[in-house]
mmCIF file of C-alpha atoms in Angstrom:
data_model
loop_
_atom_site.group_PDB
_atom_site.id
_atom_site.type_symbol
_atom_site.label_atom_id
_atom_site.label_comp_id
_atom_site.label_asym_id
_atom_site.label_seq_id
_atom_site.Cartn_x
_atom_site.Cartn_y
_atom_site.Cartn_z
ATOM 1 C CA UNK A 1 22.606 -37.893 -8.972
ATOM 2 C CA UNK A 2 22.790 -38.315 -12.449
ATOM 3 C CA UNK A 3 25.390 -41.200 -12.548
ATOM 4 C CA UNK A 4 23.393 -42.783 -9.709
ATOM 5 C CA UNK A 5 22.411 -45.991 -11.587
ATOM 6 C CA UNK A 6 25.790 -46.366 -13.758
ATOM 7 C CA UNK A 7 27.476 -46.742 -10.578
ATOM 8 C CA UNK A 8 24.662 -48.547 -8.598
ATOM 9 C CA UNK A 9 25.470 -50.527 -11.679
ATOM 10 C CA UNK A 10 28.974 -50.575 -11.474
ATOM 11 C CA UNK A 11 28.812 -51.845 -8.124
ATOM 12 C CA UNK A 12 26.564 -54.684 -7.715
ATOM 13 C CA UNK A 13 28.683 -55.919 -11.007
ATOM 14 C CA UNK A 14 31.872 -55.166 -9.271
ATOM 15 C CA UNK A 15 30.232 -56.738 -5.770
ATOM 16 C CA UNK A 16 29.656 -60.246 -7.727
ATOM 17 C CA UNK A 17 33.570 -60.377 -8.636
ATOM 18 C CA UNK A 18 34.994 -59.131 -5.491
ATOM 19 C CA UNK A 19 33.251 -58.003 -2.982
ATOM 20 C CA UNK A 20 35.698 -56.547 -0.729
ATOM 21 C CA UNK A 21 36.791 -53.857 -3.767
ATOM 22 C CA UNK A 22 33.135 -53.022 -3.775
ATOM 23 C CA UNK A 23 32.817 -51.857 -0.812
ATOM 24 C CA UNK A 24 35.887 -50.271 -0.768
ATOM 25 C CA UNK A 25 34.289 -48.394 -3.645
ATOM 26 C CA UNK A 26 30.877 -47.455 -2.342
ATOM 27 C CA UNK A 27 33.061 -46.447 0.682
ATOM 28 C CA UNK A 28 35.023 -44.003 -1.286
ATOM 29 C CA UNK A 29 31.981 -43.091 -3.603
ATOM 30 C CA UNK A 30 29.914 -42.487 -0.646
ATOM 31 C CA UNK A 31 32.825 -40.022 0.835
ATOM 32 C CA UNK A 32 33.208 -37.952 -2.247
ATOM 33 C CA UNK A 33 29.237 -37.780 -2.231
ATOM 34 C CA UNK A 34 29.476 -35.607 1.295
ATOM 35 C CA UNK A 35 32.781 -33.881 0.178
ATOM 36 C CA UNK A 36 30.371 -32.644 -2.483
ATOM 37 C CA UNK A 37 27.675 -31.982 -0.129
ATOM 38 C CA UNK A 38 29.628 -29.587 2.149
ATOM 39 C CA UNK A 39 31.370 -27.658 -0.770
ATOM 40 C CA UNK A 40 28.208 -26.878 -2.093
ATOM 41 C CA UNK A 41 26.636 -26.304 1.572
ATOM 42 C CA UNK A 42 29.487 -23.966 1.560
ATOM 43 C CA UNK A 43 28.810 -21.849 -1.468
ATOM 44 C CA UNK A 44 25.350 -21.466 -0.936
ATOM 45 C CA UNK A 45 26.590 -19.911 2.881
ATOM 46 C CA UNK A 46 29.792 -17.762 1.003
ATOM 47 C CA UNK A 47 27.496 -16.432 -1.664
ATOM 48 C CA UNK A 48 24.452 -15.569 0.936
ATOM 49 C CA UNK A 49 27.375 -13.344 2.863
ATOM 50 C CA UNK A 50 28.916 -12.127 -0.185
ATOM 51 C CA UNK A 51 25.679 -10.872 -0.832
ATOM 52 C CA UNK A 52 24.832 -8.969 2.057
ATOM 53 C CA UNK A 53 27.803 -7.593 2.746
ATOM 54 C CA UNK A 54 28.075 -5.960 -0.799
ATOM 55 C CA UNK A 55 24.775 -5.887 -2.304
ATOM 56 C CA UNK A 56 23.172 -2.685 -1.192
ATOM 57 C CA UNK A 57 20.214 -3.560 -3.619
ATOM 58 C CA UNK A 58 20.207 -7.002 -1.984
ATOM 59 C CA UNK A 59 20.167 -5.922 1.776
ATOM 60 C CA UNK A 60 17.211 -3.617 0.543
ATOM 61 C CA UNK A 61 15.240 -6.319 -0.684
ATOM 62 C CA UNK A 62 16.046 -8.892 1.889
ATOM 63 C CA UNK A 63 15.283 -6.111 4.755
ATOM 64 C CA UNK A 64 11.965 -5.811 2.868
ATOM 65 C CA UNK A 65 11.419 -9.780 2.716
ATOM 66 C CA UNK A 66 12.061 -10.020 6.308
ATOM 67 C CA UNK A 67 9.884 -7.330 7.396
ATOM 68 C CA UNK A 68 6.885 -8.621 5.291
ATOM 69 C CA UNK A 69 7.385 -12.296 6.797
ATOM 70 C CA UNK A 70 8.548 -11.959 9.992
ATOM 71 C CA UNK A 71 6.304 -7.976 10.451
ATOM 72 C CA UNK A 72 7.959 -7.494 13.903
ATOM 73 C CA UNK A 73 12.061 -7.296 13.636
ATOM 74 C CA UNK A 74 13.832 -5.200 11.737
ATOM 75 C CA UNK A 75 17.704 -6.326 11.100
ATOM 76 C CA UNK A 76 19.883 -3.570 10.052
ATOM 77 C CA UNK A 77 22.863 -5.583 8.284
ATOM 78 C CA UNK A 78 25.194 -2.304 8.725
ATOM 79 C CA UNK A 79 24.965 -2.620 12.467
ATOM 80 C CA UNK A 80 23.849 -4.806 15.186
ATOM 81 C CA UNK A 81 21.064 -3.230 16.278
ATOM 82 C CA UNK A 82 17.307 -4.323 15.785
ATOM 83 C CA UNK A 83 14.483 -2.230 16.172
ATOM 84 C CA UNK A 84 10.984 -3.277 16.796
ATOM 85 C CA UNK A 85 8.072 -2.192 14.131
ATOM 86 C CA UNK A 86 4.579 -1.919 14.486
ATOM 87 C CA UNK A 87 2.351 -4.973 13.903
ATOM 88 C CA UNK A 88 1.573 -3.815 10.566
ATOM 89 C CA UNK A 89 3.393 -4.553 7.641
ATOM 90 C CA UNK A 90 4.188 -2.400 4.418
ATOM 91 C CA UNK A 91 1.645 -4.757 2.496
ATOM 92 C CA UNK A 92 -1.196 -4.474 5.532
ATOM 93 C CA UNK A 93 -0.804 -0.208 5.208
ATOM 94 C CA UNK A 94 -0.848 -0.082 1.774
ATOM 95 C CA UNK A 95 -3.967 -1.902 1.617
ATOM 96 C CA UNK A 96 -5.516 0.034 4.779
ATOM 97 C CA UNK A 97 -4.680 3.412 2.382
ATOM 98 C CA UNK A 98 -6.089 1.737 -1.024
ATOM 99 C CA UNK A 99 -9.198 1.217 1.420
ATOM 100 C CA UNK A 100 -9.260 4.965 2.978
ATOM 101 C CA UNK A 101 -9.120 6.112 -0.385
ATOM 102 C CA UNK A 102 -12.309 3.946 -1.846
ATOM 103 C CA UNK A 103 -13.979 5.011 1.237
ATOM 104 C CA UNK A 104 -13.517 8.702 0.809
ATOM 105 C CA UNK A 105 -14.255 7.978 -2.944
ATOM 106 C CA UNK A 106 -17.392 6.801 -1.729
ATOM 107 C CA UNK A 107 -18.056 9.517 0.790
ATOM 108 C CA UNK A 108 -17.815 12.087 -2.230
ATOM 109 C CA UNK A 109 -19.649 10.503 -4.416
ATOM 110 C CA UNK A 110 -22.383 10.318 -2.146
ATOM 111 C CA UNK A 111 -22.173 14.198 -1.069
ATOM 112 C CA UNK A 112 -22.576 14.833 -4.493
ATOM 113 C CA UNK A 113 -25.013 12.650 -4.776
ATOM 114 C CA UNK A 114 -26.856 14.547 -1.904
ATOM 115 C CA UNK A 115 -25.731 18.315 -3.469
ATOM 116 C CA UNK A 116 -27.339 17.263 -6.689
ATOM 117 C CA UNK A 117 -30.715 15.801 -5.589
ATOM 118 C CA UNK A 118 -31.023 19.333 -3.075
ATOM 119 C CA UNK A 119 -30.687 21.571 -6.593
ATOM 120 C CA UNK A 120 -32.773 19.172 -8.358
ATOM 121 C CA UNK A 121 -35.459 19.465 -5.278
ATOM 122 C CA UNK A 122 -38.191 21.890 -5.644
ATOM 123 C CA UNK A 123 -38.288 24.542 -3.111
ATOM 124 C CA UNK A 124 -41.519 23.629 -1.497
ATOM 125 C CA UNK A 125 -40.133 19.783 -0.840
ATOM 126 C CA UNK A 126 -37.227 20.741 0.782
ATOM 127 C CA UNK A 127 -39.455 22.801 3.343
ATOM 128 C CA UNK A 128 -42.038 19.902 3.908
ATOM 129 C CA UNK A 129 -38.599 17.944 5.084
#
């Protein structure tokens, strides 16, 4: 990409001369440019497998990825088996168990709320209740 316009260049120069060697050129140009496409199509595919066949870290977090995106298949890379999960995902129960929490918070505070205004009560209130 970067020598795109010296040899966009090169070529319309080249294409004024002789045209036949110019196309010959873009030709052969054009064929290195998808030689270079599927080596690199290549790596990124090696590397991906390299990966998951010997990053135990990198299975971990890519299980974890999958399960938050896709929330109903589980893929366990050591074996072919896949499992089904609940509808929920790690992220939806965590915040279902932050919001348990602030709700029992809440139920406390307001039972102690309640405990507090009966000893602060005088006895003769309480009884007209």
């Amino acid at each position: 990409m970067v020598y795109f316009p010296y040899h966009r260049d090169k070529l319309l120069a080249l294409a004024s001369v002789d045209p036949y060697t110019a196309w010959y050129d873009f030709e052969y140009s054009r064929s290195l440019h998808d030689v270079a496409n599927l080596v690199s199509y290549f790596n990124a595919t090696f590397n991906f497998a390299i990966y998951v066949f010997s990053g135990s870290k990198f299975r971990a977090e890519l299980r974890s990825l999958l399960c938050l995106v896709a929330s109903l298949v589980k893929i366990d890379f050591l074996s072919n088996a896949t499992k089904v999960l609940s509808l929920e995902t790690e992220r939806e129960s965590g915040a279902r168990e932050t919001r348990e929490r602030e709700r029992g918070r809440r139920r406390d505070r307001a039972s102690a709320r309640r405990a507090r205004e009966e000893r602060e009560r005088p006895r003769g209130a309480a009884s007209a209740r």
